[in-house]
CSV table of C-alpha atoms in Angstrom, one decimal:
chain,number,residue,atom,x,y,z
A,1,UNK,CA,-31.7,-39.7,14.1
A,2,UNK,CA,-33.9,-38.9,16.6
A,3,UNK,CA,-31.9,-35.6,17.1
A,4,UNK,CA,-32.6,-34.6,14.0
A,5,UNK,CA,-36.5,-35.4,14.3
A,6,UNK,CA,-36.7,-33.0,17.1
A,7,UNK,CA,-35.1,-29.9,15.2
A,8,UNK,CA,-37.3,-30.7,12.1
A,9,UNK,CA,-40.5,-30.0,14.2
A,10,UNK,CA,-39.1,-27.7,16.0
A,11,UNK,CA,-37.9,-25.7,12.9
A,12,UNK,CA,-41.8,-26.6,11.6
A,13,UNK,CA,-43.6,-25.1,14.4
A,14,UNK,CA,-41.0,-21.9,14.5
A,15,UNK,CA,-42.4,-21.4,10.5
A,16,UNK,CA,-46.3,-22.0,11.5
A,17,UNK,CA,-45.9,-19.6,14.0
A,18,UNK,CA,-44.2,-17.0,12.3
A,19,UNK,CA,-46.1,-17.3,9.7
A,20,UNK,CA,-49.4,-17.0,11.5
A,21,UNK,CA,-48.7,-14.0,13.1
A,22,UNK,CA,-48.0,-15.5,16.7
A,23,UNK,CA,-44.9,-13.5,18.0
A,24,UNK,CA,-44.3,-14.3,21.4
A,25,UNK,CA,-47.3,-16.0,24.1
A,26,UNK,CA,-48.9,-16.0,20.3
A,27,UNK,CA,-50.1,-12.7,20.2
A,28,UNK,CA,-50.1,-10.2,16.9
A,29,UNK,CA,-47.9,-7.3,16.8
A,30,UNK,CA,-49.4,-4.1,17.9
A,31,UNK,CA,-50.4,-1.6,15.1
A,32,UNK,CA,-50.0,2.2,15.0
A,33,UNK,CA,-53.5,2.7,14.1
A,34,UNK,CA,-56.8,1.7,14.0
A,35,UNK,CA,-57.8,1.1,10.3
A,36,UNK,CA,-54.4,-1.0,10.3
A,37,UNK,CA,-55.6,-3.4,13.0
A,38,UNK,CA,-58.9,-3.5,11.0
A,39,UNK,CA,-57.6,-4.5,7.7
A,40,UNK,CA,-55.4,-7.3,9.5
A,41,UNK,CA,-58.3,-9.2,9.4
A,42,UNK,CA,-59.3,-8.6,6.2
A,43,UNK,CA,-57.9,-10.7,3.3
A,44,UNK,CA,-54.8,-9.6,1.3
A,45,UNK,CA,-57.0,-9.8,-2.0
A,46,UNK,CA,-59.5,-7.6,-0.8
A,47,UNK,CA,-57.2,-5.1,0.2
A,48,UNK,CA,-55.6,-5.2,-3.0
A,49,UNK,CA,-59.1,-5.1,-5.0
A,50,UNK,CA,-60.2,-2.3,-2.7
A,51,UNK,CA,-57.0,-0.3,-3.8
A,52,UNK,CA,-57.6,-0.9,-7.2
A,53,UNK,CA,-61.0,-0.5,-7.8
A,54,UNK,CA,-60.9,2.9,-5.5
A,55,UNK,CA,-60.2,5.8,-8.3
A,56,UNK,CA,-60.4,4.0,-11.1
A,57,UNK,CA,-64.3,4.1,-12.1
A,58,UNK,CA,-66.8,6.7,-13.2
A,59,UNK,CA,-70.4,6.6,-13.9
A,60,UNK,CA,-71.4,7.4,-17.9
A,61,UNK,CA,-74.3,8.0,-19.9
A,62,UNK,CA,-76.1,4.7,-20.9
A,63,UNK,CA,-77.1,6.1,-24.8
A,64,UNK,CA,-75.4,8.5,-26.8
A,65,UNK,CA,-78.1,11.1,-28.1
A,66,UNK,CA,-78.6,9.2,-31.5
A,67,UNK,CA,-79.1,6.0,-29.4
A,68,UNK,CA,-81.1,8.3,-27.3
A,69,UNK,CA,-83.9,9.6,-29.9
A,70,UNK,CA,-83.4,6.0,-31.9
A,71,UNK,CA,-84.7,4.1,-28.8
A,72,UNK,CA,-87.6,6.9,-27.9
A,73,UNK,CA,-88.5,6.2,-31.9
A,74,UNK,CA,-88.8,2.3,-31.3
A,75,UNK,CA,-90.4,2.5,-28.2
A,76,UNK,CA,-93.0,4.3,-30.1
A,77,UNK,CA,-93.1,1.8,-33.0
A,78,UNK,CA,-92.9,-1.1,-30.7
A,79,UNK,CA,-95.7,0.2,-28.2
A,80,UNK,CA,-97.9,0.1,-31.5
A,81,UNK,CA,-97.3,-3.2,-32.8
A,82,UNK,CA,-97.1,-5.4,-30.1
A,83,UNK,CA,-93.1,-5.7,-29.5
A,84,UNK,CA,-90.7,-5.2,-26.4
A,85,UNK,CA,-87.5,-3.0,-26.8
A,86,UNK,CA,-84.5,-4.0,-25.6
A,87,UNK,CA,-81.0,-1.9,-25.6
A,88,UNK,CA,-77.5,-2.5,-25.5
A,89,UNK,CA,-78.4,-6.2,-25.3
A,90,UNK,CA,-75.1,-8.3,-24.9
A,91,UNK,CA,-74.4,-10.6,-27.6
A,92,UNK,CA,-74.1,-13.4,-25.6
A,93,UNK,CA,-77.7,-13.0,-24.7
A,94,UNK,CA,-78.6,-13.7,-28.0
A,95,UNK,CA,-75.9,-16.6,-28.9
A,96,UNK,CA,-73.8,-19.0,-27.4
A,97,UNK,CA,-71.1,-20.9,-29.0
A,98,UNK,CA,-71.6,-25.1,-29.4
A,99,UNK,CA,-69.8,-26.7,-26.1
A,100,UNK,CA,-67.9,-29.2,-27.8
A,101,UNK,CA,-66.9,-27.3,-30.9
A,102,UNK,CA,-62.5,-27.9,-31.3
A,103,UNK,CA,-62.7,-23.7,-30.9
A,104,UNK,CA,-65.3,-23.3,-28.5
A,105,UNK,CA,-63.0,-20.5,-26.0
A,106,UNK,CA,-61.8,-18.9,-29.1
A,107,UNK,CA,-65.7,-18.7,-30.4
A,108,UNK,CA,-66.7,-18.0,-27.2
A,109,UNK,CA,-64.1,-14.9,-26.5
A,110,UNK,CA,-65.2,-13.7,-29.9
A,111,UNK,CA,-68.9,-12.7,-28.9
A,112,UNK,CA,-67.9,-12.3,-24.9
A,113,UNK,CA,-67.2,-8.6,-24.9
A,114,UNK,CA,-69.8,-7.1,-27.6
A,115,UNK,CA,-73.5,-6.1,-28.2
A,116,UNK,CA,-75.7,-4.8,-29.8
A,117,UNK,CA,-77.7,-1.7,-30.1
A,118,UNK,CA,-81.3,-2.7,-30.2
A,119,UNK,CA,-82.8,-6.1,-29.6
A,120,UNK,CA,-87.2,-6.3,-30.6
A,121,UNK,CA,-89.1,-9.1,-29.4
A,122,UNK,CA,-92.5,-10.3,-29.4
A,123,UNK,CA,-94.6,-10.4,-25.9
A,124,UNK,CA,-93.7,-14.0,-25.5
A,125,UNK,CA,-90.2,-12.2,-25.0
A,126,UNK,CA,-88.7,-14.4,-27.8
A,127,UNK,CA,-85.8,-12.3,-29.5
A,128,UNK,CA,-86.2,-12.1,-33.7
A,129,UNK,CA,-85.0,-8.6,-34.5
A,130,UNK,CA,-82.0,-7.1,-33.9
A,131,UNK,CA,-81.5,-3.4,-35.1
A,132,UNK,CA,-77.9,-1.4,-35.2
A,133,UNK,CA,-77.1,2.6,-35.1
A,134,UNK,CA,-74.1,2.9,-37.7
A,135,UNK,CA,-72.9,5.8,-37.4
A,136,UNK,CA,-69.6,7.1,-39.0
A,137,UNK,CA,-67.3,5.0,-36.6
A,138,UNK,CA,-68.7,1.9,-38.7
A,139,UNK,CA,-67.1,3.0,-41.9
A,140,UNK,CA,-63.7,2.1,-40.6
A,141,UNK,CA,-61.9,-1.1,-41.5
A,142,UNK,CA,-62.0,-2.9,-38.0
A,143,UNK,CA,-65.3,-2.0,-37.1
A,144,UNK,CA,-66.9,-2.8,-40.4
A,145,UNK,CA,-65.1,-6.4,-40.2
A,146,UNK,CA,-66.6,-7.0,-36.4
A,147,UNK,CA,-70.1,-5.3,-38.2
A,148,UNK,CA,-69.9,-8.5,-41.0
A,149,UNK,CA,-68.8,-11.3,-38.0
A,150,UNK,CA,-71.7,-10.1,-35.6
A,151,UNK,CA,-73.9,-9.9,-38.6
A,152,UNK,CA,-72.9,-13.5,-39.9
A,153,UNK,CA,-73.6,-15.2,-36.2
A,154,UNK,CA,-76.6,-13.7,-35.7
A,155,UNK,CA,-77.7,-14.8,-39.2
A,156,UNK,CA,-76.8,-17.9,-39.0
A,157,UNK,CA,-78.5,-18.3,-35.7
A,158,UNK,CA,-82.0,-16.9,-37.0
A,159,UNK,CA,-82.0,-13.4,-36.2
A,160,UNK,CA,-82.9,-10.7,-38.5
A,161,UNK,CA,-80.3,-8.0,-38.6
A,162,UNK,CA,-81.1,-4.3,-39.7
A,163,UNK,CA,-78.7,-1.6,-40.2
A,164,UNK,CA,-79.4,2.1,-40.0
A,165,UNK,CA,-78.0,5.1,-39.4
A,166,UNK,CA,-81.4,6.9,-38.3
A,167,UNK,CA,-84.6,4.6,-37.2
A,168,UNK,CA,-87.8,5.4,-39.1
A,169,UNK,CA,-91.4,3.8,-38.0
A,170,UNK,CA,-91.7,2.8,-42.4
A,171,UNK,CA,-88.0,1.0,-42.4
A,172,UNK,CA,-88.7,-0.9,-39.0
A,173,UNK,CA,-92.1,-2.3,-40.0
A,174,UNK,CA,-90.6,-2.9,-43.8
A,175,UNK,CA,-87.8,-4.8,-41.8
A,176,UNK,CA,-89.7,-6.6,-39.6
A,177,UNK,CA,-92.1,-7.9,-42.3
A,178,UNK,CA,-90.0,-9.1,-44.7
């Protein structure tokens, strides 16, 4: 019994050692170059990350030109009447779903990934007004059905929503007064 003790640790510390890196007198085996040796002490994630992310990003413009002129018009508007612009506002800025709801991850994936175009609020920064570019991608079927779900949350979470394709100072203020 004791025999077999003695090979079980010794077959334990063979792994640990092996496994660590510790060749023999416990040293790491040499590397051919440099930037090897270097990433040996990084982490095998961040390698991996660092490989993946490397190549596979470009920069973009924030605003198409529509959203462009659309948010030079409200800045104008809001300037004038005492509001803040915001743009490209997340929707889960603006809503969260209830914690203990029986869907809450479903509700909560549903609003994780979107926004919305324009966000107005008052100086006190509280968020009332939420305006949306529709331009001709919003006449097809899937868009027009996330249109209607984004609409209904926000609704039913005291926002006022207003759709246009072009922003005009008379709409805005009609919008906002109502």
């Amino acid at each position: 019994m004791f025999v077999w003790v003695l090979i079980l640790a010794f077959v334990f510390f063979a792994l640990v050692k092996l496994r660590t890196g510790g060749g023999a007198g416990g040293q790491k085996p040499k590397t051919a170059n440099k930037q090897a040796v270097d990433n040996e002490c990084a982490p095998d994630d961040a390698l991996k990350e660092d490989v993946l992310v490397e190549g596979a990003y470009q920069s973009k413009w924030m605003f198409s030109q529509n959203e462009k002129r659309a948010y030079y018009k409200l800045n104008e508007i809001a300037k004038k009447h005492d509001l803040i612009v915001f743009a490209k506002v997340r929707l889960f800025d603006l809503v969260e779903p209830i914690r203990n709801h029986p869907k809450y991850k479903s509700n909560l994936y549903r609003i994780q990934a979107k926004h919305v175009d324009f966000v107005l609020a008052k100086s006190n920064l509280v968020a009332r007004y939420v305006i949306e570019l529709d331009d001709n991608s919003h006449q097809n079927k899937e868009r027009a059905e996330r249109d209607e779900f984004v609409d209904k949350v926000l609704t039913l979470c005291g926002y006022k929503v207003f759709r246009t394709k072009e922003v005009s100072e008379e709409e805005i203020l009609k919008f906002i007064e109502s």
